[in-house]
Amino acid sequence: REEMLQAGGRAPQTTLLASTMQLSEGDMDEFLVSDFFEYISRNCCRSLYFPKEAQHALPQALPGGVNGEFAQRLRDYVGMRNSLVFNGANADTAAFINKYFGMQLSVTDVVSGFQMRKSYEIAGDHSSPLSYPEKLEEELPQKLYAQEGMTAFDTSSMPAATAVVYNNFPRSPTSSPMFIMKYCQIENPYVQDGTRITVSPPDCAKAAKDLGSECSCGKIAFVGWDWDKAADNIWDTSSINAQVLAQYMGAGGKVPQMKSDPATLANLAKSRIRTAHPPAAPASSSKTQTQTQT
């Protein structure tokens, strides 16, 4: 984006890449192993937005595998109080998160509409009470109708401390097309190389006290339909469009060295880079243990 501005172009040209090229898994792979992503994985606080068109390109074979450098970098990004936002999330999205974050999300059939999860405990409802950015409640309807292409996930397969935005309780299995998972990390106390390990959210405070190190958490948001507001800065952090950057890098575009030019990244993070074709609006109306992943 900055290079285009320096060359006399205009920033909107960056977003047009989304309409002229088809995103591939190789493009997304190149983005996630880039120096740019390494920089943002070590800094707070941003929301990396993946539109519906990007779900199929989420890489299932990052170099080094699940315990390799690049998978760890992906986890570190979220652990540094950043967010991953998946719009139009589906089975491919679940497979990606399950693999690299050690989760067990399960897709269910959409057999009913959904209502916004209440903020209090309901007897028999195992999905977590809502805890999400206030802007979401302002933008979303209280009821969400089933629609073509919608994907829902079994709430019993979600990790502890997941904020369920919509569900269809008392149906069994209870499912949700929109939820926000919490992912936490702490510095590995057994090595001195700065690596970080996964901590279950309910154990975060205790781990920090026992290990004498800060436990930090980020979020992973699933939106199981094509929601036109998902790319906005409504996730308490500035949004960056992963599809646009992946296509730009896949086409040979170079992002400036962010380590030497943090101001460029700050400007990029504040801008709301969107795809050229905005998604359509929807129909209106714990286990308590520390897991090591290095």
CSV table of C-alpha atoms in Angstrom, one decimal:
chain,number,residue,atom,x,y,z
A,1,ARG,CA,0.0,0.0,0.0
A,2,GLU,CA,2.8,2.4,1.0
A,3,GLU,CA,4.8,1.6,-2.1
A,4,MET,CA,1.7,2.4,-4.3
A,5,LEU,CA,1.3,5.7,-2.6
A,6,GLN,CA,5.0,6.5,-3.1
A,7,ALA,CA,4.7,5.5,-6.8
A,8,GLY,CA,1.9,8.0,-7.3
A,9,GLY,CA,-0.9,5.4,-7.1
A,10,ARG,CA,-3.9,5.6,-4.8
A,11,ALA,CA,-4.6,3.2,-1.9
A,12,PRO,CA,-7.9,1.9,-3.3
A,13,GLN,CA,-5.9,0.1,-6.0
A,14,THR,CA,-4.8,-2.3,-3.4
A,15,THR,CA,-8.3,-3.5,-2.8
A,16,LEU,CA,-8.9,-4.0,-6.5
A,17,LEU,CA,-6.5,-6.9,-6.4
A,18,ALA,CA,-9.3,-9.0,-4.9
A,19,SER,CA,-11.4,-8.7,-8.0
A,20,THR,CA,-8.7,-9.4,-10.5
A,21,MET,CA,-7.0,-12.5,-9.1
A,22,GLN,CA,-8.1,-15.7,-7.5
A,23,LEU,CA,-6.7,-16.3,-4.1
A,24,SER,CA,-4.7,-19.5,-3.7
A,25,GLU,CA,-3.4,-21.4,-0.8
A,26,GLY,CA,0.1,-20.6,-1.9
A,27,ASP,CA,-0.7,-16.9,-1.7
A,28,MET,CA,-2.0,-17.3,1.9
A,29,ASP,CA,0.9,-19.5,2.8
A,30,GLU,CA,3.3,-16.8,1.5
A,31,PHE,CA,1.6,-14.2,3.6
A,32,LEU,CA,1.7,-16.2,6.8
A,33,VAL,CA,5.4,-16.9,6.4
A,34,SER,CA,6.3,-13.3,5.5
A,35,ASP,CA,8.4,-10.8,7.5
A,36,PHE,CA,5.3,-8.7,7.6
A,37,PHE,CA,3.3,-11.3,9.5
A,38,GLU,CA,6.3,-12.0,11.7
A,39,TYR,CA,6.2,-8.3,12.7
A,40,ILE,CA,2.5,-8.2,13.5
A,41,SER,CA,2.7,-11.5,15.4
A,42,ARG,CA,5.0,-9.8,17.9
A,43,ASN,CA,2.9,-6.7,18.4
A,44,CYS,CA,-0.6,-5.7,19.6
A,45,CYS,CA,-3.4,-5.0,18.7
A,46,ARG,CA,-5.0,-5.8,15.3
A,47,SER,CA,-7.8,-7.9,13.8
A,48,LEU,CA,-6.7,-9.9,10.8
A,49,TYR,CA,-9.9,-10.3,8.6
A,50,PHE,CA,-10.5,-13.3,6.3
A,51,PRO,CA,-13.5,-12.8,4.0
A,52,LYS,CA,-15.6,-15.7,2.8
A,53,GLU,CA,-13.5,-16.0,-0.4
A,54,ALA,CA,-10.4,-16.7,1.7
A,55,GLN,CA,-11.6,-19.7,3.6
A,56,HIS,CA,-10.7,-22.3,1.0
A,57,ALA,CA,-7.2,-20.9,0.8
A,58,LEU,CA,-6.3,-21.3,4.5
A,59,PRO,CA,-3.1,-23.4,4.4
A,60,GLN,CA,-3.3,-26.9,5.9
A,61,ALA,CA,0.4,-27.5,5.4
A,62,LEU,CA,2.5,-24.6,6.7
A,63,PRO,CA,6.2,-25.3,6.4
A,64,GLY,CA,7.5,-27.1,9.5
A,65,GLY,CA,4.1,-28.5,10.4
A,66,VAL,CA,2.0,-27.9,13.5
A,67,ASN,CA,5.0,-27.5,15.8
A,68,GLY,CA,7.1,-25.5,13.3
A,69,GLU,CA,8.2,-21.9,13.3
A,70,PHE,CA,5.3,-20.6,11.2
A,71,ALA,CA,2.5,-22.4,13.0
A,72,GLN,CA,4.0,-21.1,16.3
A,73,ARG,CA,4.1,-17.6,14.8
A,74,LEU,CA,0.3,-17.9,14.0
A,75,ARG,CA,-0.4,-18.8,17.6
A,76,ASP,CA,1.9,-16.0,18.8
A,77,TYR,CA,-0.1,-13.5,16.8
A,78,VAL,CA,-3.3,-14.3,18.6
A,79,GLY,CA,-1.5,-14.7,22.0
A,80,MET,CA,-0.2,-11.1,21.7
A,81,ARG,CA,-3.8,-9.8,22.1
A,82,ASN,CA,-4.6,-9.8,18.4
A,83,SER,CA,-7.6,-11.3,16.7
A,84,LEU,CA,-8.4,-13.6,13.7
A,85,VAL,CA,-11.8,-12.8,12.2
A,86,PHE,CA,-13.3,-15.4,9.8
A,87,ASN,CA,-16.3,-14.2,7.8
A,88,GLY,CA,-18.2,-17.0,6.0
A,89,ALA,CA,-16.4,-19.5,8.3
A,90,ASN,CA,-17.0,-23.1,7.3
A,91,ALA,CA,-15.5,-26.6,7.6
A,92,ASP,CA,-12.2,-25.4,6.0
A,93,THR,CA,-11.9,-22.7,8.7
A,94,ALA,CA,-12.5,-25.2,11.5
A,95,ALA,CA,-9.9,-27.6,10.0
A,96,PHE,CA,-7.4,-24.8,9.9
A,97,ILE,CA,-8.0,-23.7,13.5
A,98,ASN,CA,-8.2,-27.2,14.8
A,99,LYS,CA,-4.9,-28.1,13.3
A,100,TYR,CA,-2.8,-25.1,14.4
A,101,PHE,CA,-4.5,-24.2,17.7
A,102,GLY,CA,-5.2,-27.8,18.9
A,103,MET,CA,-9.0,-27.3,19.0
A,104,GLN,CA,-11.8,-29.7,18.2
A,105,LEU,CA,-14.5,-27.6,16.5
A,106,SER,CA,-17.2,-29.6,14.9
A,107,VAL,CA,-19.6,-28.5,12.2
A,108,THR,CA,-23.4,-29.3,12.6
A,109,ASP,CA,-26.3,-29.1,10.3
A,110,VAL,CA,-28.3,-25.8,10.2
A,111,VAL,CA,-31.8,-27.0,11.1
A,112,SER,CA,-33.3,-23.8,12.7
A,113,GLY,CA,-32.9,-20.1,13.2
A,114,PHE,CA,-30.8,-18.7,16.0
A,115,GLN,CA,-31.2,-16.1,18.7
A,116,MET,CA,-28.7,-13.9,20.4
A,117,ARG,CA,-27.2,-15.6,23.5
A,118,LYS,CA,-28.3,-14.0,26.7
A,119,SER,CA,-25.7,-12.6,29.2
A,120,TYR,CA,-26.8,-14.9,32.1
A,121,GLU,CA,-26.5,-18.6,32.8
A,122,ILE,CA,-29.4,-20.7,31.6
A,123,ALA,CA,-30.0,-24.1,33.2
A,124,GLY,CA,-29.1,-26.9,30.7
A,125,ASP,CA,-27.4,-24.5,28.2
A,126,HIS,CA,-23.7,-25.4,28.1
A,127,SER,CA,-22.8,-22.6,25.7
A,128,SER,CA,-21.0,-19.7,27.4
A,129,PRO,CA,-22.8,-16.4,28.2
A,130,LEU,CA,-22.0,-13.7,25.8
A,131,SER,CA,-18.9,-11.5,26.2
A,132,TYR,CA,-18.1,-9.7,23.0
A,133,PRO,CA,-17.5,-6.1,21.7
A,134,GLU,CA,-20.5,-3.8,22.4
A,135,LYS,CA,-20.5,-2.8,18.7
A,136,LEU,CA,-21.6,-6.3,17.7
A,137,GLU,CA,-24.8,-6.0,19.7
A,138,GLU,CA,-25.5,-2.6,18.0
A,139,GLU,CA,-25.0,-4.1,14.5
A,140,LEU,CA,-26.6,-7.5,14.8
A,141,PRO,CA,-30.3,-8.5,15.0
A,142,GLN,CA,-31.7,-10.3,18.0
A,143,LYS,CA,-32.8,-13.2,15.8
A,144,LEU,CA,-30.9,-14.7,12.9
A,145,TYR,CA,-32.7,-16.8,10.3
A,146,ALA,CA,-31.2,-19.9,8.7
A,147,GLN,CA,-30.0,-19.1,5.2
A,148,GLU,CA,-28.3,-20.8,2.3
A,149,GLY,CA,-24.6,-21.2,2.8
A,150,MET,CA,-24.7,-20.7,6.5
A,151,THR,CA,-22.4,-22.9,8.7
A,152,ALA,CA,-23.0,-23.7,12.4
A,153,PHE,CA,-20.8,-25.3,15.0
A,154,ASP,CA,-21.5,-27.6,17.9
A,155,THR,CA,-21.2,-25.5,21.0
A,156,SER,CA,-20.0,-28.5,23.0
A,157,SER,CA,-16.9,-28.7,20.8
A,158,MET,CA,-15.8,-25.2,21.6
A,159,PRO,CA,-13.0,-24.5,24.1
A,160,ALA,CA,-13.6,-23.1,27.6
A,161,ALA,CA,-14.4,-19.3,27.8
A,162,THR,CA,-15.9,-19.2,24.3
A,163,ALA,CA,-18.3,-16.3,23.9
A,164,VAL,CA,-21.3,-17.6,22.0
A,165,VAL,CA,-23.1,-14.8,20.2
A,166,TYR,CA,-26.0,-16.8,18.7
A,167,ASN,CA,-27.3,-20.3,19.5
A,168,ASN,CA,-30.4,-22.4,19.0
A,169,PHE,CA,-30.8,-23.8,22.6
A,170,PRO,CA,-32.7,-25.8,23.7
A,171,ARG,CA,-32.1,-27.8,20.5
A,172,SER,CA,-29.6,-30.7,20.9
A,173,PRO,CA,-26.9,-30.6,19.9
A,174,THR,CA,-26.9,-26.8,20.5
A,175,SER,CA,-25.2,-25.0,17.6
A,176,SER,CA,-23.9,-21.6,16.9
A,177,PRO,CA,-23.2,-19.7,13.6
A,178,MET,CA,-21.2,-17.0,15.4
A,179,PHE,CA,-18.9,-17.2,18.4
A,180,ILE,CA,-15.6,-15.8,19.7
A,181,MET,CA,-13.0,-18.1,21.2
A,182,LYS,CA,-10.3,-16.9,23.6
A,183,TYR,CA,-6.7,-18.1,23.1
A,184,CYS,CA,-4.0,-17.5,25.7
A,185,GLN,CA,-0.3,-17.8,26.0
A,186,ILE,CA,2.5,-17.4,28.5
A,187,GLU,CA,6.3,-17.5,28.1
A,188,ASN,CA,7.7,-21.0,28.4
A,189,PRO,CA,9.3,-21.1,31.8
A,190,TYR,CA,11.5,-24.1,30.9
A,191,VAL,CA,13.6,-22.5,28.2
A,192,GLN,CA,15.1,-19.1,27.8
A,193,ASP,CA,14.5,-18.5,24.1
A,194,GLY,CA,11.4,-16.4,24.4
A,195,THR,CA,9.0,-19.1,23.1
A,196,ARG,CA,5.5,-19.1,24.3
A,197,ILE,CA,3.1,-21.9,25.3
A,198,THR,CA,-0.6,-22.3,25.1
A,199,VAL,CA,-2.6,-21.9,28.3
A,200,SER,CA,-6.3,-22.7,28.8
A,201,PRO,CA,-8.1,-19.3,29.4
A,202,PRO,CA,-9.5,-20.3,32.8
A,203,ASP,CA,-6.0,-21.1,33.9
A,204,CYS,CA,-4.4,-17.9,32.7
A,205,ALA,CA,-4.4,-16.0,36.0
A,206,LYS,CA,-3.1,-19.0,38.0
A,207,ALA,CA,-0.4,-19.7,35.4
A,208,ALA,CA,0.8,-16.1,35.5
A,209,LYS,CA,1.0,-16.3,39.3
A,210,ASP,CA,2.6,-19.7,39.5
A,211,LEU,CA,5.1,-19.0,36.7
A,212,GLY,CA,5.8,-15.3,37.5
A,213,SER,CA,5.1,-14.3,33.9
A,214,GLU,CA,2.3,-12.4,32.1
A,215,CYS,CA,-0.4,-14.4,30.5
A,216,SER,CA,-1.9,-12.7,27.5
A,217,CYS,CA,-4.9,-13.6,25.3
A,218,GLY,CA,-6.3,-12.8,21.9
A,219,LYS,CA,-9.5,-13.8,20.1
A,220,ILE,CA,-10.6,-16.0,17.2
A,221,ALA,CA,-14.0,-14.9,15.8
A,222,PHE,CA,-16.2,-17.2,13.6
A,223,VAL,CA,-19.0,-15.8,11.5
A,224,GLY,CA,-20.7,-18.7,9.8
A,225,TRP,CA,-22.4,-16.6,7.1
A,226,ASP,CA,-21.4,-13.7,4.8
A,227,TRP,CA,-21.9,-10.7,7.0
A,228,ASP,CA,-21.3,-7.3,5.4
A,229,LYS,CA,-20.1,-5.6,8.7
A,230,ALA,CA,-17.5,-8.2,9.6
A,231,ALA,CA,-14.6,-6.3,7.9
A,232,ASP,CA,-15.4,-3.1,9.9
A,233,ASN,CA,-13.4,-2.0,12.9
A,234,ILE,CA,-15.9,-3.5,15.3
A,235,TRP,CA,-13.6,-6.0,17.0
A,236,ASP,CA,-12.1,-3.5,19.4
A,237,THR,CA,-9.0,-3.5,17.2
A,238,SER,CA,-8.1,-2.1,13.8
A,239,SER,CA,-8.9,-4.5,10.9
A,240,ILE,CA,-6.4,-5.6,8.2
A,241,ASN,CA,-7.7,-7.6,5.2
A,242,ALA,CA,-5.6,-10.8,4.9
A,243,GLN,CA,-7.0,-11.7,1.5
A,244,VAL,CA,-5.8,-8.4,-0.1
A,245,LEU,CA,-2.3,-8.7,1.5
A,246,ALA,CA,-2.0,-12.4,0.5
A,247,GLN,CA,-2.9,-11.6,-3.1
A,248,TYR,CA,-0.6,-8.7,-3.2
A,249,MET,CA,2.3,-10.8,-2.0
A,250,GLY,CA,1.4,-13.7,-4.1
A,251,ALA,CA,1.6,-11.5,-7.2
A,252,GLY,CA,5.2,-10.4,-6.2
A,253,GLY,CA,4.3,-7.3,-4.3
A,254,LYS,CA,6.7,-6.3,-1.5
A,255,VAL,CA,5.6,-4.9,1.8
A,256,PRO,CA,8.2,-2.6,3.4
A,257,GLN,CA,10.4,-3.9,6.1
A,258,MET,CA,8.1,-3.3,9.1
A,259,LYS,CA,10.8,-3.7,11.7
A,260,SER,CA,12.5,-0.5,10.3
A,261,ASP,CA,9.3,1.3,9.4
A,262,PRO,CA,6.6,0.8,12.1
A,263,ALA,CA,4.8,3.9,11.1
A,264,THR,CA,3.9,2.3,7.8
A,265,LEU,CA,2.3,-0.6,9.6
A,266,ALA,CA,0.5,1.7,12.0
A,267,ASN,CA,-1.1,3.5,9.0
A,268,LEU,CA,-2.0,0.2,7.3
A,269,ALA,CA,-3.5,-1.2,10.5
A,270,LYS,CA,-5.7,1.9,10.9
A,271,SER,CA,-7.0,1.7,7.4
A,272,ARG,CA,-10.0,-0.5,6.7
A,273,ILE,CA,-8.8,-2.4,3.7
A,274,ARG,CA,-11.8,-4.3,2.1
A,275,THR,CA,-12.3,-6.5,-0.8
A,276,ALA,CA,-13.7,-5.1,-4.0
A,277,HIS,CA,-17.0,-7.1,-3.6
A,278,PRO,CA,-18.4,-6.6,-0.1
A,279,PRO,CA,-20.4,-9.6,1.2
A,280,ALA,CA,-24.1,-9.6,1.3
A,281,ALA,CA,-26.0,-8.8,4.5
A,282,PRO,CA,-27.8,-11.6,6.3
A,283,ALA,CA,-31.6,-12.0,6.4
A,284,SER,CA,-32.9,-9.7,9.1
A,285,SER,CA,-35.6,-10.1,11.2
A,286,SER,CA,-12.1,-26.8,30.1
A,287,LYS,CA,-9.9,-28.6,31.0
A,288,THR,CA,-7.6,-26.8,33.5
A,289,GLN,CA,-4.1,-27.7,32.3
A,290,THR,CA,-1.3,-26.0,30.5
A,291,GLN,CA,-0.7,-27.3,27.0
A,292,THR,CA,2.7,-27.0,25.3
A,293,GLN,CA,2.8,-26.1,21.6
A,294,THR,CA,6.2,-25.0,20.4
